mmCIF file of C-alpha atoms in Angstrom:
data_model
loop_
_atom_site.group_PDB
_atom_site.id
_atom_site.type_symbol
_atom_site.label_atom_id
_atom_site.label_comp_id
_atom_site.label_asym_id
_atom_site.label_seq_id
_atom_site.Cartn_x
_atom_site.Cartn_y
_atom_site.Cartn_z
ATOM 1 C CA ASP Q 40 -62.050 -36.163 25.616
ATOM 2 C CA VAL Q 41 -59.885 -35.883 28.753
ATOM 3 C CA LEU Q 42 -56.520 -36.001 26.980
ATOM 4 C CA PRO Q 43 -54.896 -32.544 26.980
ATOM 5 C CA GLN Q 44 -54.002 -31.357 23.482
ATOM 6 C CA ASN Q 45 -55.636 -34.442 21.966
ATOM 7 C CA GLY Q 46 -55.350 -33.025 18.455
ATOM 8 C CA LYS Q 47 -51.553 -32.904 18.649
ATOM 9 C CA LEU Q 48 -51.510 -36.435 20.049
ATOM 10 C CA VAL Q 49 -53.651 -37.782 17.197
ATOM 11 C CA ARG Q 50 -51.550 -35.899 14.624
ATOM 12 C CA ASN Q 51 -48.325 -37.437 15.919
ATOM 13 C CA VAL Q 52 -49.789 -40.956 15.890
ATOM 14 C CA VAL Q 53 -51.259 -40.593 12.389
ATOM 15 C CA LEU Q 54 -48.035 -39.176 10.927
ATOM 16 C CA GLU Q 55 -45.943 -41.869 12.597
ATOM 17 C CA LEU Q 56 -48.151 -44.594 11.139
ATOM 18 C CA ALA Q 57 -48.216 -42.926 7.722
ATOM 19 C CA ARG Q 58 -44.404 -42.801 7.600
ATOM 20 C CA LEU Q 59 -44.266 -46.543 8.198
ATOM 21 C CA ILE Q 60 -46.520 -47.001 5.176
ATOM 22 C CA ASN Q 61 -45.144 -44.325 2.868
ATOM 23 C CA PRO Q 62 -43.063 -41.227 3.782
ATOM 24 C CA GLU Q 63 -44.701 -39.249 0.965
ATOM 25 C CA LEU Q 64 -48.119 -40.027 2.461
ATOM 26 C CA ALA Q 65 -46.951 -38.642 5.796
ATOM 27 C CA ASP Q 66 -45.730 -35.449 4.116
ATOM 28 C CA TRP Q 67 -49.022 -35.029 2.276
ATOM 29 C CA ILE Q 68 -51.060 -35.453 5.483
ATOM 30 C CA ALA Q 69 -48.814 -33.002 7.326
ATOM 31 C CA GLN Q 70 -49.456 -30.369 4.657
ATOM 32 C CA ASN Q 71 -53.126 -31.039 3.961
ATOM 33 C CA GLY Q 72 -54.584 -32.416 7.174
ATOM 34 C CA SER Q 73 -55.745 -30.630 10.301
ATOM 35 C CA PHE Q 74 -55.975 -32.094 13.782
ATOM 36 C CA PRO Q 75 -57.803 -29.561 15.945
ATOM 37 C CA SER Q 76 -57.831 -30.233 19.677
ATOM 38 C CA THR Q 77 -61.240 -30.614 21.273
ATOM 39 C CA MET Q 78 -62.838 -30.743 24.701
ATOM 40 C CA VAL Q 79 -66.151 -32.352 25.611
ATOM 41 C CA ASP Q 80 -67.883 -31.786 28.947
ATOM 42 C CA ARG Q 81 -70.915 -33.896 29.789
ATOM 43 C CA ILE Q 82 -71.405 -36.254 32.714
ATOM 44 C CA VAL Q 83 -72.249 -39.708 31.341
ATOM 45 C CA PRO Q 84 -72.740 -42.453 33.941
ATOM 46 C CA ALA Q 85 -72.283 -46.086 32.950
ATOM 47 C CA THR Q 86 -75.478 -47.574 31.524
ATOM 48 C CA SER Q 87 -77.231 -49.897 33.969
ATOM 49 C CA PRO Q 88 -79.704 -52.736 33.256
ATOM 50 C CA GLU Q 89 -82.361 -50.556 34.918
ATOM 51 C CA ASP Q 90 -81.683 -47.803 32.358
ATOM 52 C CA ILE Q 91 -82.314 -50.238 29.501
ATOM 53 C CA VAL Q 92 -85.607 -51.436 31.003
ATOM 54 C CA LYS Q 93 -86.754 -47.896 31.800
ATOM 55 C CA LEU Q 94 -86.097 -46.679 28.255
ATOM 56 C CA ALA Q 95 -87.840 -49.727 26.761
ATOM 57 C CA ASP Q 96 -90.916 -49.130 28.913
ATOM 58 C CA LYS Q 97 -90.973 -45.445 28.004
ATOM 59 C CA SER Q 98 -90.199 -45.661 24.274
ATOM 60 C CA GLY Q 99 -91.609 -49.039 23.275
ATOM 61 C CA TYR Q 100 -88.372 -50.324 21.732
ATOM 62 C CA LEU Q 101 -85.324 -52.112 23.088
ATOM 63 C CA ASP Q 102 -81.956 -50.354 22.988
ATOM 64 C CA ARG Q 103 -79.264 -52.423 24.713
ATOM 65 C CA SER Q 104 -76.745 -49.572 24.819
ATOM 66 C CA PRO Q 105 -78.530 -46.293 25.522
ATOM 67 C CA VAL Q 106 -76.428 -43.329 26.602
ATOM 68 C CA ILE Q 107 -77.695 -41.719 29.784
ATOM 69 C CA HIS Q 108 -76.449 -38.182 30.316
ATOM 70 C CA GLU Q 109 -77.033 -34.937 32.139
ATOM 71 C CA PRO Q 110 -78.757 -31.943 30.481
ATOM 72 C CA PHE Q 111 -75.530 -29.878 30.427
ATOM 73 C CA CYS Q 112 -73.296 -30.146 27.367
ATOM 74 C CA GLN Q 113 -70.191 -28.265 26.237
ATOM 75 C CA TRP Q 114 -68.211 -29.009 23.087
ATOM 76 C CA VAL Q 115 -65.144 -26.858 22.398
ATOM 77 C CA ILE Q 116 -63.177 -27.160 19.151
ATOM 78 C CA GLU Q 117 -59.914 -25.482 18.179
ATOM 79 C CA ASP Q 118 -60.643 -23.441 15.046
ATOM 80 C CA ASN Q 119 -57.675 -24.788 13.111
ATOM 81 C CA PHE Q 120 -58.613 -26.160 9.686
ATOM 82 C CA VAL Q 121 -56.926 -26.267 6.284
ATOM 83 C CA ASN Q 122 -57.871 -23.142 4.335
ATOM 84 C CA GLU Q 123 -60.365 -22.420 7.151
ATOM 85 C CA GLU Q 124 -62.710 -24.946 5.551
ATOM 86 C CA ARG Q 125 -64.847 -26.857 8.059
ATOM 87 C CA PRO Q 126 -68.400 -28.012 8.697
ATOM 88 C CA ASP Q 127 -70.688 -25.620 10.547
ATOM 89 C CA PHE Q 128 -69.958 -27.074 13.977
ATOM 90 C CA VAL Q 129 -71.445 -23.973 15.604
ATOM 91 C CA ALA Q 130 -74.859 -24.967 14.236
ATOM 92 C CA ALA Q 131 -74.536 -28.166 16.269
ATOM 93 C CA GLY Q 132 -73.762 -26.194 19.418
ATOM 94 C CA ALA Q 133 -69.967 -26.263 19.423
ATOM 95 C CA GLN Q 134 -67.777 -23.382 20.553
ATOM 96 C CA MET Q 135 -64.993 -22.554 18.090
ATOM 97 C CA VAL Q 136 -61.969 -21.105 19.889
ATOM 98 C CA LYS Q 137 -58.352 -20.249 19.123
ATOM 99 C CA ASP Q 138 -56.974 -22.141 22.134
ATOM 100 C CA VAL Q 139 -58.619 -25.135 23.808
ATOM 101 C CA SER Q 140 -55.981 -25.482 26.542
ATOM 102 C CA ARG Q 141 -57.674 -23.184 29.053
ATOM 103 C CA PHE Q 142 -60.970 -25.034 28.685
ATOM 104 C CA GLU Q 143 -59.095 -28.323 29.125
ATOM 105 C CA GLN Q 144 -57.341 -27.128 32.263
ATOM 106 C CA MET Q 145 -60.527 -25.705 33.778
ATOM 107 C CA LYS Q 146 -62.377 -28.970 33.224
ATOM 108 C CA LEU Q 147 -59.549 -31.325 34.238
ATOM 109 C CA ARG Q 148 -58.701 -29.491 37.437
ATOM 110 C CA MET Q 149 -62.096 -28.289 38.607
ATOM 111 C CA LEU Q 150 -64.530 -30.913 37.309
ATOM 112 C CA ASN Q 151 -62.443 -34.059 36.904
ATOM 113 C CA GLY Q 152 -60.241 -33.282 39.902
ATOM 114 C CA SER Q 153 -63.169 -32.716 42.252
ATOM 115 C CA HIS Q 154 -64.986 -35.719 40.761
ATOM 116 C CA SER Q 155 -62.073 -37.983 41.679
ATOM 117 C CA ALA Q 156 -61.762 -36.495 45.165
ATOM 118 C CA LEU Q 157 -65.481 -37.001 45.815
ATOM 119 C CA ALA Q 158 -65.380 -40.494 44.309
ATOM 120 C CA TYR Q 159 -62.695 -41.807 46.666
ATOM 121 C CA LEU Q 160 -63.932 -40.052 49.786
ATOM 122 C CA GLY Q 161 -67.585 -40.697 48.974
ATOM 123 C CA TYR Q 162 -67.017 -44.387 48.295
ATOM 124 C CA LEU Q 163 -65.078 -44.812 51.539
ATOM 125 C CA ALA Q 164 -67.894 -43.070 53.417
ATOM 126 C CA GLY Q 165 -70.464 -45.473 51.936
ATOM 127 C CA HIS Q 166 -72.003 -43.196 49.298
ATOM 128 C CA GLU Q 167 -72.943 -44.915 46.041
ATOM 129 C CA THR Q 168 -73.150 -41.862 43.767
ATOM 130 C CA ILE Q 169 -71.791 -38.345 43.466
ATOM 131 C CA SER Q 170 -75.251 -36.898 44.103
ATOM 132 C CA ASP Q 171 -75.436 -38.927 47.316
ATOM 133 C CA THR Q 172 -71.980 -37.679 48.289
ATOM 134 C CA VAL Q 173 -72.668 -33.949 47.840
ATOM 135 C CA ALA Q 174 -76.017 -34.365 49.611
ATOM 136 C CA ASP Q 175 -73.875 -35.031 52.693
ATOM 137 C CA PRO Q 176 -73.063 -31.581 54.188
ATOM 138 C CA ALA Q 177 -69.537 -32.679 55.113
ATOM 139 C CA PHE Q 178 -68.600 -33.429 51.509
ATOM 140 C CA ALA Q 179 -70.536 -30.478 50.075
ATOM 141 C CA ALA Q 180 -68.454 -28.172 52.282
ATOM 142 C CA TYR Q 181 -65.292 -30.088 51.422
ATOM 143 C CA VAL Q 182 -65.701 -29.822 47.650
ATOM 144 C CA ARG Q 183 -66.436 -26.090 47.848
ATOM 145 C CA GLN Q 184 -63.201 -25.581 49.756
ATOM 146 C CA LEU Q 185 -61.390 -27.896 47.332
ATOM 147 C CA TRP Q 186 -62.481 -25.661 44.445
ATOM 148 C CA ALA Q 187 -61.254 -22.624 46.376
ATOM 149 C CA GLU Q 188 -57.873 -24.355 46.606
ATOM 150 C CA ILE Q 189 -57.837 -25.205 42.899
ATOM 151 C CA MET Q 190 -59.191 -21.990 41.355
ATOM 152 C CA PRO Q 191 -56.083 -19.829 41.919
ATOM 153 C CA VAL Q 192 -54.055 -22.209 39.734
ATOM 154 C CA VAL Q 193 -56.569 -22.395 36.873
ATOM 155 C CA ARG Q 194 -56.211 -20.118 33.845
ATOM 156 C CA ALA Q 195 -59.848 -19.417 33.100
ATOM 157 C CA PRO Q 196 -60.973 -18.995 29.487
ATOM 158 C CA GLN Q 197 -61.828 -15.437 28.573
ATOM 159 C CA GLY Q 198 -65.258 -14.485 29.886
ATOM 160 C CA PHE Q 199 -65.452 -17.357 32.396
ATOM 161 C CA ASP Q 200 -66.024 -16.701 36.095
ATOM 162 C CA LEU Q 201 -64.612 -19.677 38.011
ATOM 163 C CA GLN Q 202 -66.860 -19.019 41.011
ATOM 164 C CA VAL Q 203 -69.905 -19.267 38.756
ATOM 165 C CA TYR Q 204 -68.426 -22.372 37.112
ATOM 166 C CA ALA Q 205 -67.944 -24.018 40.512
ATOM 167 C CA GLN Q 206 -71.539 -23.292 41.514
ATOM 168 C CA ALA Q 207 -72.758 -24.776 38.237
ATOM 169 C CA LEU Q 208 -70.657 -27.886 38.919
ATOM 170 C CA MET Q 209 -72.251 -28.267 42.334
ATOM 171 C CA GLU Q 210 -75.715 -28.088 40.796
ATOM 172 C CA ARG Q 211 -74.731 -30.704 38.222
ATOM 173 C CA TYR Q 212 -73.266 -33.008 40.868
ATOM 174 C CA ALA Q 213 -76.387 -32.687 43.026
ATOM 175 C CA ASN Q 214 -78.740 -33.840 40.249
ATOM 176 C CA PRO Q 215 -80.254 -37.045 41.711
ATOM 177 C CA LYS Q 216 -81.356 -38.259 38.270
ATOM 178 C CA ILE Q 217 -77.725 -38.642 37.184
ATOM 179 C CA ARG Q 218 -76.609 -41.642 39.184
ATOM 180 C CA HIS Q 219 -72.889 -41.372 38.548
ATOM 181 C CA ARG Q 220 -71.386 -44.060 40.767
ATOM 182 C CA THR Q 221 -68.372 -43.208 42.893
ATOM 183 C CA TRP Q 222 -66.967 -46.639 42.039
ATOM 184 C CA GLN Q 223 -67.092 -45.848 38.310
ATOM 185 C CA ILE Q 224 -65.283 -42.520 38.685
ATOM 186 C CA ALA Q 225 -62.697 -44.148 40.964
ATOM 187 C CA MET Q 226 -61.529 -46.457 38.170
ATOM 188 C CA ASP Q 227 -58.026 -46.086 36.710
ATOM 189 C CA GLY Q 228 -56.874 -43.647 39.370
ATOM 190 C CA SER Q 229 -53.189 -44.278 38.688
ATOM 191 C CA GLN Q 230 -53.767 -42.887 35.173
ATOM 192 C CA LYS Q 231 -56.086 -40.060 36.221
ATOM 193 C CA LEU Q 232 -54.266 -38.577 39.210
ATOM 194 C CA PRO Q 233 -51.491 -36.806 37.263
ATOM 195 C CA GLN Q 234 -53.940 -34.866 35.095
ATOM 196 C CA ARG Q 235 -56.740 -34.351 37.580
ATOM 197 C CA LEU Q 236 -54.989 -33.619 40.885
ATOM 198 C CA LEU Q 237 -51.210 -33.519 40.658
ATOM 199 C CA GLY Q 238 -51.079 -30.500 38.334
ATOM 200 C CA SER Q 239 -53.049 -28.437 40.843
ATOM 201 C CA LEU Q 240 -50.823 -29.694 43.654
ATOM 202 C CA GLU Q 241 -47.615 -28.794 41.816
ATOM 203 C CA ALA Q 242 -48.855 -25.306 40.972
ATOM 204 C CA ASN Q 243 -50.024 -24.571 44.522
ATOM 205 C CA ILE Q 244 -46.837 -25.888 46.097
ATOM 206 C CA ALA Q 245 -44.738 -23.819 43.672
ATOM 207 C CA ALA Q 246 -46.718 -20.768 44.797
ATOM 208 C CA GLY Q 247 -46.070 -21.615 48.457
ATOM 209 C CA LYS Q 248 -49.734 -22.297 49.210
ATOM 210 C CA PRO Q 249 -51.040 -24.986 51.577
ATOM 211 C CA VAL Q 250 -52.831 -27.957 49.979
ATOM 212 C CA PRO Q 251 -54.891 -29.746 52.677
ATOM 213 C CA ASP Q 252 -57.914 -30.505 50.489
ATOM 214 C CA LEU Q 253 -55.943 -31.813 47.511
ATOM 215 C CA SER Q 254 -53.728 -33.807 49.879
ATOM 216 C CA LEU Q 255 -56.786 -35.462 51.404
ATOM 217 C CA ALA Q 256 -57.934 -36.480 47.908
ATOM 218 C CA VAL Q 257 -54.569 -38.179 47.276
ATOM 219 C CA ALA Q 258 -54.710 -39.884 50.683
ATOM 220 C CA ALA Q 259 -58.228 -41.129 49.893
ATOM 221 C CA TRP Q 260 -56.949 -42.657 46.647
ATOM 222 C CA MET Q 261 -54.191 -44.375 48.631
ATOM 223 C CA TYR Q 262 -56.743 -45.806 51.069
ATOM 224 C CA TYR Q 263 -59.004 -46.924 48.209
ATOM 225 C CA VAL Q 264 -56.309 -48.801 46.261
ATOM 226 C CA GLY Q 265 -55.548 -50.784 49.421
ATOM 227 C CA GLY Q 266 -58.628 -52.764 48.429
ATOM 228 C CA ILE Q 267 -60.436 -52.779 51.793
ATOM 229 C CA ASP Q 268 -63.053 -50.190 52.778
ATOM 230 C CA GLN Q 269 -63.679 -48.638 56.196
ATOM 231 C CA THR Q 270 -66.008 -51.485 57.201
ATOM 232 C CA GLY Q 271 -63.508 -54.189 56.264
ATOM 233 C CA GLN Q 272 -65.248 -55.117 53.014
ATOM 234 C CA PRO Q 273 -63.243 -55.696 49.802
ATOM 235 C CA ILE Q 274 -63.118 -52.982 47.148
ATOM 236 C CA ASP Q 275 -63.185 -54.077 43.501
ATOM 237 C CA VAL Q 276 -60.338 -51.790 42.396
ATOM 238 C CA LYS Q 277 -60.299 -51.370 38.614
ATOM 239 C CA ASP Q 278 -56.881 -50.017 37.671
ATOM 240 C CA PRO Q 279 -54.078 -51.202 35.357
ATOM 241 C CA MET Q 280 -51.759 -51.047 38.392
ATOM 242 C CA ALA Q 281 -54.263 -52.573 40.848
ATOM 243 C CA GLU Q 282 -52.158 -55.608 41.812
ATOM 244 C CA LYS Q 283 -48.995 -53.561 42.297
ATOM 245 C CA LEU Q 284 -50.801 -50.886 44.316
ATOM 246 C CA ARG Q 285 -52.450 -53.495 46.555
ATOM 247 C CA ALA Q 286 -49.120 -55.252 47.124
ATOM 248 C CA ILE Q 287 -47.421 -52.006 48.100
ATOM 249 C CA SER Q 288 -50.244 -51.121 50.466
ATOM 250 C CA ASP Q 289 -50.295 -54.585 52.043
ATOM 251 C CA ALA Q 290 -46.530 -54.492 52.614
ATOM 252 C CA SER Q 291 -46.861 -51.332 54.720
ATOM 253 C CA THR Q 292 -48.332 -51.497 58.197
ATOM 254 C CA THR Q 293 -49.038 -47.842 59.051
ATOM 255 C CA PRO Q 294 -50.557 -44.906 57.152
ATOM 256 C CA VAL Q 295 -47.168 -43.196 57.275
ATOM 257 C CA ASP Q 296 -45.496 -46.185 55.621
ATOM 258 C CA LYS Q 297 -48.264 -46.578 53.029
ATOM 259 C CA VAL Q 298 -47.999 -42.924 51.992
ATOM 260 C CA ALA Q 299 -44.208 -43.103 51.685
ATOM 261 C CA ALA Q 300 -44.350 -46.322 49.659
ATOM 262 C CA LEU Q 301 -47.036 -45.130 47.250
ATOM 263 C CA LEU Q 302 -45.413 -41.718 46.767
ATOM 264 C CA SER Q 303 -42.276 -43.569 45.648
ATOM 265 C CA LEU Q 304 -44.068 -44.690 42.475
ATOM 266 C CA SER Q 305 -42.305 -42.431 39.969
ATOM 267 C CA GLU Q 306 -44.668 -43.491 37.187
ATOM 268 C CA ILE Q 307 -47.387 -41.579 39.063
ATOM 269 C CA PHE Q 308 -45.603 -39.028 41.247
ATOM 270 C CA PRO Q 309 -42.646 -36.948 40.000
ATOM 271 C CA ILE Q 310 -39.798 -37.242 42.493
ATOM 272 C CA GLU Q 311 -39.763 -33.596 43.597
ATOM 273 C CA LEU Q 312 -43.538 -33.477 43.971
ATOM 274 C CA ALA Q 313 -43.520 -36.721 45.957
ATOM 275 C CA GLU Q 314 -41.065 -35.215 48.425
ATOM 276 C CA ASN Q 315 -43.209 -32.087 48.812
ATOM 277 C CA LEU Q 316 -46.351 -34.174 49.291
ATOM 278 C CA LYS Q 317 -44.981 -36.427 51.992
ATOM 279 C CA ALA Q 318 -45.889 -34.178 54.931
ATOM 280 C CA PRO Q 319 -49.376 -32.953 53.888
ATOM 281 C CA VAL Q 320 -50.540 -36.324 52.514
ATOM 282 C CA THR Q 321 -49.247 -38.155 55.589
ATOM 283 C CA GLU Q 322 -51.125 -35.740 57.846
ATOM 284 C CA ALA Q 323 -54.327 -36.282 55.860
ATOM 285 C CA ALA Q 324 -53.816 -40.056 55.792
ATOM 286 C CA GLN Q 325 -53.433 -40.325 59.556
ATOM 287 C CA ILE Q 326 -56.792 -38.616 60.055
ATOM 288 C CA LEU Q 327 -58.406 -40.648 57.272
ATOM 289 C CA TRP Q 328 -57.194 -44.012 58.589
ATOM 290 C CA THR Q 329 -58.105 -43.299 62.211
ATOM 291 C CA GLN Q 330 -61.312 -41.264 61.890
ATOM 292 C CA GLY Q 331 -62.787 -42.169 58.504
ATOM 293 C CA ALA Q 332 -63.527 -40.270 55.314
ATOM 294 C CA ARG Q 333 -66.381 -38.106 56.560
ATOM 295 C CA GLN Q 334 -64.531 -36.920 59.634
ATOM 296 C CA ALA Q 335 -61.399 -36.288 57.585
ATOM 297 C CA ALA Q 336 -63.403 -34.074 55.225
ATOM 298 C CA LEU Q 337 -64.791 -32.150 58.186
ATOM 299 C CA GLN Q 338 -61.282 -31.731 59.618
ATOM 300 C CA VAL Q 339 -59.934 -29.925 56.563
ATOM 301 C CA VAL Q 340 -62.941 -27.627 56.168
ATOM 302 C CA THR Q 341 -62.230 -24.297 57.829
#
C-alpha cells in the first residue's frame, strides 16, 4: 500500500511471469486484464500479546492475530477497469479516482514522512509510541513545522486542503489508544527514506528552499542506525542493511564523518542529492549528537 504506482508494478511482474510460461498468455492478459493502482491509509500498529488478551476478555473468543487499527480509513482506487466493469467498491467506502498519484504523494510525504521523522527522533528521546512523542511539546511543534516544509512540494488532490489534512494527521497521531511504537515505524529505514523523505528534500532543494526539519529527520535516522541510543543502550535495528549501516557508523568517529560516510551510500542517496544534503544534515547531526533529540527538535523550530 506504500508502493507508488503499485498497479503498474504488479502489471509488469504478472506480464513478465506470463511470458515465461506462454507469450500468448501474456498478450491475452495485457489486452483483457486491468491493474488499477490503489492507496490505503490506516494506521495499524503491530499486534501485541496484550491486544490478544484484551480482545479475548472482551469478546469471549481467542483470536491470535487480531488487527488493531485507528478509526480513520481511506481507500483510493484508480478507476481503470476493462470495459468499465468492476465491483461496487464505492459501496464498501472506496474512492474511485482517475489518478491515484496525488493521493500517494500526499500520504507518502506528509503522513509516512512525518511518521518516520517522529519515529527516529521520538525513539532517541525515549518515547515508546507516536502518541507519546507528539504529547511532548517539542516534537508537536517540530512536526507542525516539518509539515510546513513539506506542503509546498506536495501536489494535493483536487478538493484537499493540506493544512486541514495536517491537522487531521496530528489528531490521529495523538490518539493514545493507538499505540504505534516508534521502534516499529523505524524499521527498514534504508528502504523507506527515498520515498518518505528524500523526494521532499529533492523538491525543496530544487526550489532553493531551506530544509532544516527534513535534514534533522535524516540525521536522526543516521544516529538510530548506529545502534546505540542517547543513554548508551543498544538499539535493535531492523533493516536489510543494518550490518552495513552499523559498520559504516562505527568506522566514523565524529558526526561530520558519519554523515559523509552514510550519504555516500548511492543505493539510498542519489549522488547530487547527497552533495546538497551534506551541509544541512551535518549541521543537524552536530546538534543531535551533542544536545540530544529533544533539544535538536527545539533548535529547528522557529
